[in-house]
Short mmCIF file of C-alpha atoms in Angstrom, two decimals:
data_model
loop_
_atom_site.label_atom_id
_atom_site.label_comp_id
_atom_site.label_asym_id
_atom_site.label_seq_id
_atom_site.Cartn_x
_atom_site.Cartn_y
_atom_site.Cartn_z
CA UNK A 1 0.00 0.00 0.00
CA UNK A 2 1.00 3.61 -0.56
CA UNK A 3 -0.33 6.69 1.24
CA UNK A 4 -0.89 10.13 -0.24
CA UNK A 5 -1.44 13.09 2.07
CA UNK A 6 -2.79 16.30 0.54
CA UNK A 7 -2.89 19.43 2.68
CA UNK A 8 -5.50 21.65 1.02
CA UNK A 9 -6.93 24.99 2.06
CA UNK A 10 -10.19 23.48 3.34
CA UNK A 11 -8.89 20.16 4.64
CA UNK A 12 -6.40 17.30 4.64
CA UNK A 13 -7.07 14.21 2.55
CA UNK A 14 -5.37 10.87 3.18
CA UNK A 15 -5.62 8.40 0.29
CA UNK A 16 -4.52 4.76 0.18
CA UNK A 17 -3.65 2.99 -3.06
CA UNK A 18 -2.35 -0.52 -3.63
CA UNK A 19 0.60 -1.59 -5.77
CA UNK A 20 -1.66 -1.61 -8.84
CA UNK A 21 -2.71 2.00 -8.08
CA UNK A 22 -6.26 1.03 -7.20
CA UNK A 23 -7.74 3.35 -4.59
CA UNK A 24 -8.40 1.42 -1.40
CA UNK A 25 -9.74 4.06 0.95
CA UNK A 26 -9.54 7.66 2.10
CA UNK A 27 -9.91 9.83 5.17
CA UNK A 28 -10.48 13.54 5.70
CA UNK A 29 -9.82 16.26 8.23
CA UNK A 30 -11.35 19.72 8.01
CA UNK A 31 -9.67 23.14 8.05
CA UNK A 32 -10.88 26.72 8.16
CA UNK A 33 -9.27 29.95 7.00
CA UNK A 34 -8.87 32.98 9.26
CA UNK A 35 -9.29 36.42 7.64
CA UNK A 36 -8.54 38.91 10.45
CA UNK A 37 -8.19 41.85 8.04
CA UNK A 38 -9.22 42.55 4.43
CA UNK A 39 -6.84 40.78 2.07
CA UNK A 40 -5.45 38.55 4.83
CA UNK A 41 -5.69 34.75 4.80
CA UNK A 42 -4.10 32.64 7.53
CA UNK A 43 -4.11 29.21 9.14
CA UNK A 44 -2.56 27.84 12.31
CA UNK A 45 -0.07 25.10 11.33
CA UNK A 46 -1.13 23.12 14.42
CA UNK A 47 -4.52 22.76 12.73
CA UNK A 48 -2.82 21.03 9.79
CA UNK A 49 -1.49 18.40 12.18
CA UNK A 50 -4.91 17.99 13.79
CA UNK A 51 -6.58 17.58 10.39
CA UNK A 52 -3.93 15.09 9.29
CA UNK A 53 -4.47 13.11 12.50
CA UNK A 54 -8.22 13.10 11.80
CA UNK A 55 -7.72 11.90 8.23
CA UNK A 56 -5.37 9.07 9.22
CA UNK A 57 -7.58 8.10 12.18
CA UNK A 58 -10.47 7.69 9.73
CA UNK A 59 -8.30 5.48 7.54
CA UNK A 60 -7.14 3.45 10.51
CA UNK A 61 -10.72 2.88 11.60
CA UNK A 62 -11.83 1.70 8.15
CA UNK A 63 -8.67 0.06 6.77
CA UNK A 64 -6.30 -0.88 9.62
CA UNK A 65 -4.64 -3.80 7.79
CA UNK A 66 -4.10 -1.80 4.64
CA UNK A 67 -2.65 1.14 6.60
CA UNK A 68 -0.26 -1.29 8.29
CA UNK A 69 0.90 -2.41 4.82
CA UNK A 70 1.98 1.07 3.67
CA UNK A 71 5.48 1.05 2.15
CA UNK A 72 5.73 4.65 0.97
CA UNK A 73 4.19 8.07 1.69
CA UNK A 74 3.83 11.04 -0.63
CA UNK A 75 2.96 14.63 0.29
CA UNK A 76 1.06 17.33 -1.56
CA UNK A 77 -0.02 20.73 -0.35
CA UNK A 78 -1.29 24.23 -0.94
CA UNK A 79 1.60 26.28 -2.26
CA UNK A 80 3.31 29.56 -1.27
CA UNK A 81 2.38 29.55 2.44
CA UNK A 82 4.93 31.18 4.75
CA UNK A 83 5.34 28.90 7.79
CA UNK A 84 7.88 30.54 10.08
CA UNK A 85 9.78 28.53 12.71
CA UNK A 86 12.29 29.52 15.38
CA UNK A 87 15.49 27.63 16.21
CA UNK A 88 13.47 25.09 18.21
CA UNK A 89 11.00 24.50 15.35
CA UNK A 90 8.30 26.42 17.21
CA UNK A 91 5.77 28.20 14.97
CA UNK A 92 6.25 31.95 15.29
CA UNK A 93 2.95 33.21 13.84
CA UNK A 94 -0.03 31.91 11.82
CA UNK A 95 0.93 30.80 8.32
CA UNK A 96 0.30 33.44 5.65
CA UNK A 97 -1.54 31.55 2.89
CA UNK A 98 -1.35 31.52 -0.91
CA UNK A 99 -4.39 33.78 -1.35
CA UNK A 100 -3.23 36.42 1.12
CA UNK A 101 -2.52 39.72 -0.66
CA UNK A 102 -1.22 41.92 2.18
CA UNK A 103 2.32 41.93 0.73
CA UNK A 104 1.42 43.57 -2.59
CA UNK A 105 3.69 46.55 -1.90
CA UNK A 106 6.63 44.30 -1.02
CA UNK A 107 5.91 42.09 -4.04
CA UNK A 108 6.00 45.08 -6.38
CA UNK A 109 9.31 46.20 -4.87
CA UNK A 110 10.90 42.77 -5.35
CA UNK A 111 9.46 42.44 -8.84
CA UNK A 112 11.09 45.74 -9.77
CA UNK A 113 14.45 44.05 -9.11
CA UNK A 114 15.21 42.41 -12.50
CA UNK A 115 17.05 39.53 -10.85
CA UNK A 116 13.81 37.99 -9.63
CA UNK A 117 12.15 37.53 -13.02
CA UNK A 118 15.48 36.54 -14.59
CA UNK A 119 16.23 33.75 -12.11
CA UNK A 120 12.74 32.54 -11.18
CA UNK A 121 11.06 32.96 -14.58
CA UNK A 122 8.05 34.48 -12.83
CA UNK A 123 6.56 37.74 -11.67
CA UNK A 124 6.86 38.16 -7.92
CA UNK A 125 3.19 37.79 -7.01
CA UNK A 126 1.85 38.97 -3.62
CA UNK A 127 0.78 35.39 -2.92
CA UNK A 128 4.33 34.05 -3.25
CA UNK A 129 6.46 33.39 -0.18
CA UNK A 130 9.33 35.89 -0.54
CA UNK A 131 7.21 39.07 -0.38
CA UNK A 132 5.44 37.67 2.68
CA UNK A 133 8.78 37.49 4.48
CA UNK A 134 9.50 41.04 3.37
CA UNK A 135 6.14 42.06 4.84
CA UNK A 136 6.95 40.30 8.13
CA UNK A 137 10.32 42.07 8.26
CA UNK A 138 8.63 45.44 7.71
CA UNK A 139 5.64 44.92 9.99
CA UNK A 140 6.65 42.27 12.55
CA UNK A 141 10.40 42.75 12.97
CA UNK A 142 10.47 40.86 16.25
CA UNK A 143 9.07 37.78 14.52
CA UNK A 144 11.41 38.16 11.54
CA UNK A 145 14.45 38.28 13.83
CA UNK A 146 13.57 34.85 15.23
CA UNK A 147 13.02 33.09 11.87
CA UNK A 148 15.33 30.07 11.71
CA UNK A 149 13.42 28.13 9.03
CA UNK A 150 10.80 28.98 6.42
CA UNK A 151 8.72 25.97 5.39
CA UNK A 152 5.92 25.51 2.89
CA UNK A 153 2.75 23.98 4.33
CA UNK A 154 3.23 20.37 3.23
CA UNK A 155 6.86 20.52 4.38
CA UNK A 156 5.71 21.51 7.87
CA UNK A 157 3.73 18.27 7.84
CA UNK A 158 6.90 16.48 6.72
CA UNK A 159 8.78 17.99 9.68
CA UNK A 160 6.12 16.57 12.00
CA UNK A 161 6.11 13.20 10.22
CA UNK A 162 9.87 12.76 9.91
CA UNK A 163 11.74 15.43 11.86
CA UNK A 164 13.48 16.80 8.75
CA UNK A 165 13.52 20.21 7.04
CA UNK A 166 13.16 19.13 3.40
CA UNK A 167 11.29 20.47 0.37
CA UNK A 168 11.18 19.71 -3.36
CA UNK A 169 11.35 21.61 -6.61
CA UNK A 170 7.73 22.12 -7.65
CA UNK A 171 6.58 23.72 -4.39
CA UNK A 172 9.80 25.68 -3.89
CA UNK A 173 9.48 27.16 -7.38
CA UNK A 174 6.56 29.20 -6.02
CA UNK A 175 8.60 31.02 -3.36
CA UNK A 176 10.45 33.55 -5.60
CA UNK A 177 13.72 32.24 -4.12
CA UNK A 178 14.36 29.29 -6.45
CA UNK A 179 16.50 29.45 -9.58
CA UNK A 180 13.83 27.55 -11.52
CA UNK A 181 16.01 26.74 -14.52
CA UNK A 182 18.85 25.35 -12.39
CA UNK A 183 16.51 23.84 -9.74
CA UNK A 184 18.35 25.23 -6.71
CA UNK A 185 18.02 28.00 -4.14
CA UNK A 186 19.36 31.37 -5.24
CA UNK A 187 21.62 32.91 -2.60
CA UNK A 188 21.25 36.20 -4.46
CA UNK A 189 17.45 36.28 -4.20
CA UNK A 190 17.45 35.12 -0.59
CA UNK A 191 19.87 37.90 0.30
CA UNK A 192 17.51 40.39 -1.35
CA UNK A 193 14.98 39.53 1.37
CA UNK A 194 17.57 39.44 4.19
CA UNK A 195 17.63 35.63 4.34
CA UNK A 196 20.13 32.92 3.51
CA UNK A 197 20.13 29.27 2.52
CA UNK A 198 20.51 28.04 6.12
CA UNK A 199 16.94 29.25 6.69
CA UNK A 200 15.63 27.17 3.80
CA UNK A 201 14.89 23.43 3.75
CA UNK A 202 17.18 21.17 1.74
CA UNK A 203 15.90 20.30 -1.75
CA UNK A 204 15.17 17.00 -3.50
CA UNK A 205 13.15 16.00 -6.56
CA UNK A 206 9.53 15.09 -5.93
CA UNK A 207 10.16 11.43 -6.76
CA UNK A 208 13.09 11.09 -4.34
CA UNK A 209 13.13 9.91 -0.73
CA UNK A 210 12.86 12.86 1.64
CA UNK A 211 12.65 11.60 5.19
CA UNK A 212 11.15 8.60 6.95
CA UNK A 213 8.16 8.14 9.25
CA UNK A 214 8.98 8.64 12.93
CA UNK A 215 8.55 5.64 15.20
CA UNK A 216 6.18 7.45 17.56
CA UNK A 217 3.64 8.17 14.82
CA UNK A 218 4.10 4.76 13.21
CA UNK A 219 3.26 3.09 16.53
CA UNK A 220 0.18 5.27 17.02
CA UNK A 221 -1.18 4.49 13.54
CA UNK A 222 -0.23 0.81 13.41
CA UNK A 223 2.32 1.42 10.66
CA UNK A 224 5.96 0.50 10.21
CA UNK A 225 8.59 2.96 11.41
CA UNK A 226 11.02 4.27 8.81
CA UNK A 227 8.61 4.22 5.85
CA UNK A 228 10.15 6.49 3.18
CA UNK A 229 8.44 9.82 2.52
CA UNK A 230 8.71 11.14 -1.04
CA UNK A 231 9.65 14.71 -1.83
CA UNK A 232 6.10 15.09 -3.11
CA UNK A 233 4.77 18.16 -4.88
CA UNK A 234 2.84 21.38 -4.69
CA UNK A 235 -0.86 20.73 -5.14
CA UNK A 236 -1.06 21.48 -8.85
CA UNK A 237 2.03 19.45 -9.78
CA UNK A 238 0.69 16.63 -7.61
CA UNK A 239 -2.66 16.79 -9.41
CA UNK A 240 -0.74 16.63 -12.67
CA UNK A 241 1.00 13.45 -11.49
CA UNK A 242 -2.41 12.05 -10.57
CA UNK A 243 -3.80 13.00 -13.99
CA UNK A 244 -0.79 11.78 -15.94
CA UNK A 245 -0.15 15.37 -17.10
CA UNK A 246 3.61 14.95 -17.21
CA UNK A 247 4.42 14.90 -20.95
CA UNK A 248 4.87 17.75 -23.40
CA UNK A 249 1.54 19.30 -24.45
CA UNK A 250 -0.59 17.50 -21.87
CA UNK A 251 -2.89 19.85 -19.96
CA UNK A 252 -5.70 20.03 -17.42
CA UNK A 253 -8.14 22.63 -16.20
CA UNK A 254 -8.79 22.53 -12.45
CA UNK A 255 -12.05 23.93 -11.10
CA UNK A 256 -11.23 24.15 -7.42
CA UNK A 257 -11.24 26.99 -4.89
CA UNK A 258 -8.80 28.62 -7.27
CA UNK A 259 -8.71 27.81 -10.96
CA UNK A 260 -5.69 26.48 -12.83
CA UNK A 261 -4.92 25.88 -16.48
CA UNK A 262 -1.88 23.60 -16.29
CA UNK A 263 0.43 22.47 -19.11
CA UNK A 264 3.44 20.15 -18.81
CA UNK A 265 6.68 21.11 -20.56
CA UNK A 266 9.84 19.17 -21.40
CA UNK A 267 11.90 22.37 -21.19
CA UNK A 268 12.09 25.53 -19.11
CA UNK A 269 9.99 28.14 -20.98
CA UNK A 270 9.65 31.28 -18.85
CA UNK A 271 7.64 34.30 -19.95
CA UNK A 272 6.90 36.30 -16.80
CA UNK A 273 5.41 39.24 -18.70
CA UNK A 274 2.34 37.09 -19.46
CA UNK A 275 1.76 36.47 -15.72
CA UNK A 276 1.96 32.74 -16.41
CA UNK A 277 3.59 30.68 -13.67
CA UNK A 278 6.60 28.68 -14.89
CA UNK A 279 7.57 26.14 -12.24
CA UNK A 280 9.54 22.94 -11.86
CA UNK A 281 7.40 19.81 -12.19
CA UNK A 282 7.49 17.06 -9.58
CA UNK A 283 9.40 14.80 -11.99
CA UNK A 284 13.10 15.42 -12.70
CA UNK A 285 14.04 17.45 -15.79
CA UNK A 286 10.42 18.51 -16.31
CA UNK A 287 8.75 21.89 -15.90
CA UNK A 288 5.23 23.19 -16.22
CA UNK A 289 3.35 26.38 -16.94
CA UNK A 290 0.05 27.41 -15.46
CA UNK A 291 -2.36 30.26 -15.53
CA UNK A 292 -3.97 30.82 -12.14
CA UNK A 293 -7.25 32.53 -11.24
CA UNK A 294 -7.79 33.12 -7.55
CA UNK A 295 -11.56 32.59 -7.30
CA UNK A 296 -13.01 29.76 -9.37
CA UNK A 297 -15.49 27.65 -7.37
CA UNK A 298 -14.98 30.29 -4.70
CA UNK A 299 -16.97 32.64 -6.95
CA UNK A 300 -19.92 30.25 -7.04
CA UNK A 301 -19.55 29.60 -3.30
CA UNK A 302 -19.79 33.35 -2.73
CA UNK A 303 -23.03 33.47 -4.74
CA UNK A 304 -24.32 30.51 -2.70
CA UNK A 305 -23.78 32.48 0.50
CA UNK A 306 -25.56 35.50 -0.95
CA UNK A 307 -28.57 33.55 -2.24
CA UNK A 308 -28.82 30.92 0.49
CA UNK A 309 -28.72 28.14 -2.12
CA UNK A 310 -26.15 25.40 -2.61
CA UNK A 311 -24.08 25.10 -5.77
CA UNK A 312 -26.06 22.17 -7.13
CA UNK A 313 -29.35 24.06 -6.77
CA UNK A 314 -27.97 27.15 -8.49
CA UNK A 315 -26.55 25.30 -11.49
CA UNK A 316 -29.66 23.10 -11.77
CA UNK A 317 -31.72 26.25 -12.45
CA UNK A 318 -29.78 26.67 -15.71
CA UNK A 319 -30.80 23.27 -17.06
CA UNK A 320 -28.58 21.05 -19.18
CA UNK A 321 -28.40 23.07 -22.40
CA UNK A 322 -25.79 25.81 -22.67
CA UNK A 323 -27.35 29.26 -23.03
CA UNK A 324 -26.08 32.23 -24.97
CA UNK A 325 -24.54 34.97 -22.80
CA UNK A 326 -27.31 37.31 -21.70
CA UNK A 327 -25.48 40.63 -21.38
CA UNK A 328 -24.76 40.31 -17.66
CA UNK A 329 -21.02 39.98 -17.06
CA UNK A 330 -19.16 38.90 -13.91
CA UNK A 331 -15.52 39.54 -13.10
CA UNK A 332 -14.37 36.82 -10.64
CA UNK A 333 -11.78 39.00 -8.92
CA UNK A 334 -13.12 38.56 -5.39
CA UNK A 335 -9.60 38.53 -3.90
CA UNK A 336 -7.60 40.06 -6.74
CA UNK A 337 -6.23 38.17 -9.72
CA UNK A 338 -3.01 36.56 -10.88
CA UNK A 339 -3.08 35.59 -14.56
CA UNK A 340 -3.02 37.72 -16.62
CA UNK A 341 -3.28 40.88 -14.50
CA UNK A 342 -1.10 40.37 -11.41
CA UNK A 343 -3.44 42.71 -9.56
CA UNK A 344 -4.01 42.28 -5.84
CA UNK A 345 -6.23 45.35 -5.58
CA UNK A 346 -8.80 44.60 -8.29
CA UNK A 347 -12.17 43.36 -7.07
CA UNK A 348 -15.07 41.56 -8.71
CA UNK A 349 -18.17 43.05 -10.25
CA UNK A 350 -21.45 42.39 -12.00
CA UNK A 351 -22.28 44.64 -14.96
CA UNK A 352 -25.34 44.77 -17.16
CA UNK A 353 -27.87 44.13 -14.38
CA UNK A 354 -31.53 44.91 -15.04
CA UNK A 355 -34.90 44.38 -13.36
CA UNK A 356 -35.21 41.05 -15.13
CA UNK A 357 -31.82 39.80 -13.91
CA UNK A 358 -32.92 36.74 -11.97
CA UNK A 359 -30.89 34.49 -9.69
CA UNK A 360 -30.33 32.15 -12.65
CA UNK A 361 -28.99 35.05 -14.72
CA UNK A 362 -26.46 35.82 -11.98
CA UNK A 363 -25.44 32.17 -11.76
CA UNK A 364 -24.94 32.00 -15.51
CA UNK A 365 -22.81 35.14 -15.39
CA UNK A 366 -20.63 33.70 -12.61
CA UNK A 367 -20.01 30.47 -14.53
CA UNK A 368 -19.22 32.41 -17.70
CA UNK A 369 -16.97 34.85 -15.87
CA UNK A 370 -14.83 32.00 -14.52
CA UNK A 371 -14.79 30.40 -17.98
CA UNK A 372 -13.55 33.66 -19.50
CA UNK A 373 -10.88 33.92 -16.79
CA UNK A 374 -9.65 30.51 -17.99
CA UNK A 375 -9.65 31.91 -21.54
CA UNK A 376 -7.39 34.71 -20.29
CA UNK A 377 -5.01 32.04 -18.98
CA UNK A 378 -5.14 30.17 -22.30
CA UNK A 379 -4.14 33.33 -24.14
CA UNK A 380 -1.32 33.92 -21.66
CA UNK A 381 -0.03 30.35 -22.17
CA UNK A 382 -0.04 30.92 -25.92
CA UNK A 383 2.10 34.02 -25.44
CA UNK A 384 4.48 31.90 -23.39
CA UNK A 385 4.89 29.45 -26.27
CA UNK A 386 2.48 26.69 -25.25
CA UNK A 387 -0.28 25.55 -27.63
CA UNK A 388 -3.02 23.28 -26.31
CA UNK A 389 -5.36 21.10 -28.36
CA UNK A 390 -7.51 19.73 -25.51
CA UNK A 391 -7.69 19.73 -21.71
CA UNK A 392 -8.87 17.33 -19.00
CA UNK A 393 -11.18 18.65 -16.28
CA UNK A 394 -10.62 18.03 -12.57
CA UNK A 395 -11.78 19.61 -9.33
CA UNK A 396 -15.11 19.90 -7.56
CA UNK A 397 -16.57 22.34 -10.08
CA UNK A 398 -16.08 19.80 -12.88
CA UNK A 399 -19.16 17.95 -11.63
CA UNK A 400 -21.22 20.61 -13.41
CA UNK A 401 -21.58 19.64 -17.06
CA UNK A 402 -23.03 23.07 -17.80
CA UNK A 403 -19.91 24.74 -16.44
CA UNK A 404 -17.65 22.42 -18.44
CA UNK A 405 -19.64 23.18 -21.61
CA UNK A 406 -19.17 26.90 -20.92
CA UNK A 407 -15.42 26.39 -20.41
CA UNK A 408 -15.07 24.29 -23.57
CA UNK A 409 -16.89 26.96 -25.57
CA UNK A 410 -14.92 29.82 -24.03
CA UNK A 411 -11.61 28.05 -24.69
CA UNK A 412 -12.57 26.66 -28.08
CA UNK A 413 -11.11 23.32 -26.94
CA UNK A 414 -12.60 19.90 -26.17
CA UNK A 415 -12.70 19.11 -22.45
CA UNK A 416 -12.17 15.49 -21.45
CA UNK A 417 -13.85 14.08 -18.35
CA UNK A 418 -11.86 11.24 -16.76
CA UNK A 419 -13.54 7.96 -15.92
CA UNK A 420 -14.82 7.63 -12.37
CA UNK A 421 -12.02 7.84 -9.87
CA UNK A 422 -9.99 10.21 -7.77
CA UNK A 423 -7.06 11.53 -9.80
CA UNK A 424 -6.33 14.64 -7.80
CA UNK A 425 -3.46 15.80 -5.64
CA UNK A 426 -3.74 13.06 -2.98
CA UNK A 427 -3.61 10.38 -5.70
CA UNK A 428 -0.61 12.09 -7.29
CA UNK A 429 1.08 12.24 -3.90
CA UNK A 430 0.47 8.51 -3.38
CA UNK A 431 1.99 7.85 -6.81
CA UNK A 432 5.08 9.83 -5.79
CA UNK A 433 5.25 7.77 -2.58
CA UNK A 434 5.16 4.60 -4.68
CA UNK A 435 7.96 5.85 -6.94
CA UNK A 436 10.16 6.90 -4.02
CA UNK A 437 9.68 3.60 -2.23
CA UNK A 438 10.11 1.26 -5.23
CA UNK A 439 12.28 3.17 -7.69
CA UNK A 440 9.65 2.65 -10.40
CA UNK A 441 9.82 4.61 -13.65
CA UNK A 442 7.84 7.86 -13.03
CA UNK A 443 6.43 7.89 -16.57
CA UNK A 444 5.22 4.31 -16.20
CA UNK A 445 3.47 5.18 -12.92
CA UNK A 446 2.04 8.62 -13.80
CA UNK A 447 -0.24 7.53 -16.63
CA UNK A 448 -3.45 9.27 -17.71
CA UNK A 449 -6.86 7.89 -16.71
CA UNK A 450 -9.34 6.62 -19.24
CA UNK A 451 -11.67 9.28 -20.67
CA UNK A 452 -15.30 8.79 -19.74
CA UNK A 453 -16.70 11.57 -21.94
CA UNK A 454 -15.60 14.55 -23.99
CA UNK A 455 -17.41 17.88 -24.00
CA UNK A 456 -16.89 19.76 -27.24
CA UNK A 457 -17.31 23.50 -27.68
CA UNK A 458 -20.82 24.54 -28.69
CA UNK A 459 -20.20 25.68 -32.26
CA UNK A 460 -23.59 27.40 -32.47
CA UNK A 461 -22.66 29.66 -29.53
CA UNK A 462 -19.04 30.23 -30.50
CA UNK A 463 -19.68 33.70 -31.92
CA UNK A 464 -21.83 34.79 -28.98
CA UNK A 465 -19.19 33.58 -26.53
CA UNK A 466 -16.46 35.38 -28.49
CA UNK A 467 -18.42 38.63 -28.26
CA UNK A 468 -19.07 38.12 -24.54
CA UNK A 469 -15.37 37.44 -23.98
CA UNK A 470 -14.46 40.74 -25.63
CA UNK A 471 -16.91 42.53 -23.30
CA UNK A 472 -15.29 40.71 -20.39
CA UNK A 473 -11.82 41.79 -21.54
CA UNK A 474 -12.92 45.42 -21.82
CA UNK A 475 -14.27 45.47 -18.27
CA UNK A 476 -10.98 44.95 -16.44
CA UNK A 477 -9.41 48.30 -17.39
CA UNK A 478 -12.72 50.07 -16.78
CA UNK A 479 -13.14 48.55 -13.31
CA UNK A 480 -9.44 48.99 -12.55
CA UNK A 481 -9.74 52.71 -13.18
CA UNK A 482 -12.21 53.09 -10.30
CA UNK A 483 -10.62 50.58 -7.91
CA UNK A 484 -8.96 52.28 -4.98
#
């Protein structure tokens, strides 16, 4: 058996697979996000441990023999979080999460230093880790003075599981401290934020061994001590391993809390001006590009809170047949936006509202707005030299066929729906655990699932969607002009 642990924003998932990669069982632990000020997003790292304990306890209760047979563990997690530890590995403050935008001033200052884009291949986004440390230095100097180690969220779990300070390339590429082409920490960039390499974890590839399970935890869970823990991956690279998106030209669209259009690359192809992320993949000598929108299903969840309806009820009101855009437009910038705008200050909006704008009209506009945000990412990927011919859909929002039809039509690309199964980040993490433990060929393990169905663009609505997309594109500069 092999165990994948995925530390998400809303919970921890523990997934067991057998040697044939059949899913055996799973467990979950819940998490909440603290937002003490506008633009802030934090979690207590101790809650990650609690949620992981809950997830593994659920697995132990349902599959004790299988848990005892685990031979390898893989980790996945939300990226960019700044987990600050003192010399005794004590957490110094709540972790500043990926969707926290407080450090936009510091991010702009670092991004103005040409070394950052040159070495990392990316804009310095406010959500990345380096500007968060700059913010802490400027606003919490007492905390900054005590920082002995900076860990990404999943690597804090690794510290608890194994006692080691270790990270891997895909997650570390999102810090703004990694030389992404050379796959190593940049002393130059660390020094620019008053840090050095001793405050960073050591680096391995995602398929390599990176620690072993401590005896105390193994005894508690009925597992063997010393089980190897793989380097693992950031959540999107882990999802790509789960989806088999590891070869040149393979791509997926992820409809989760945030939205991702992810493409695997056999070479390092940076183009930071397009606001595309260019990161190391979890597999050696492989990179990936992705466009990221900060509020995908989060946009629909927001509408659910406003209307008092759940997501299934809202989308059911639209029926099964894709409708032409109705003149109401939605910008999904509820917490700023990354690709293509790199704008932490922009906020969302509805435009075109009228007396007849029903709840269903608003829902349709939200789904279309997210679809057009993905189109923005597709255009940014094209500018970065990546051409896609089809994508595979994953994430909770992909359960809505209407939404997938809207995305296919907005992108002008067929969207494949994988056969029933869980091919997300926890599955990818388990695959990485299998590779680290057995030395198996990563390409032989990280294969694509069978396709259950393909949703093609609606040709009859292509022109209407193209017109609506141009309206959508025109709204950003107009809204930006009146955003404080």
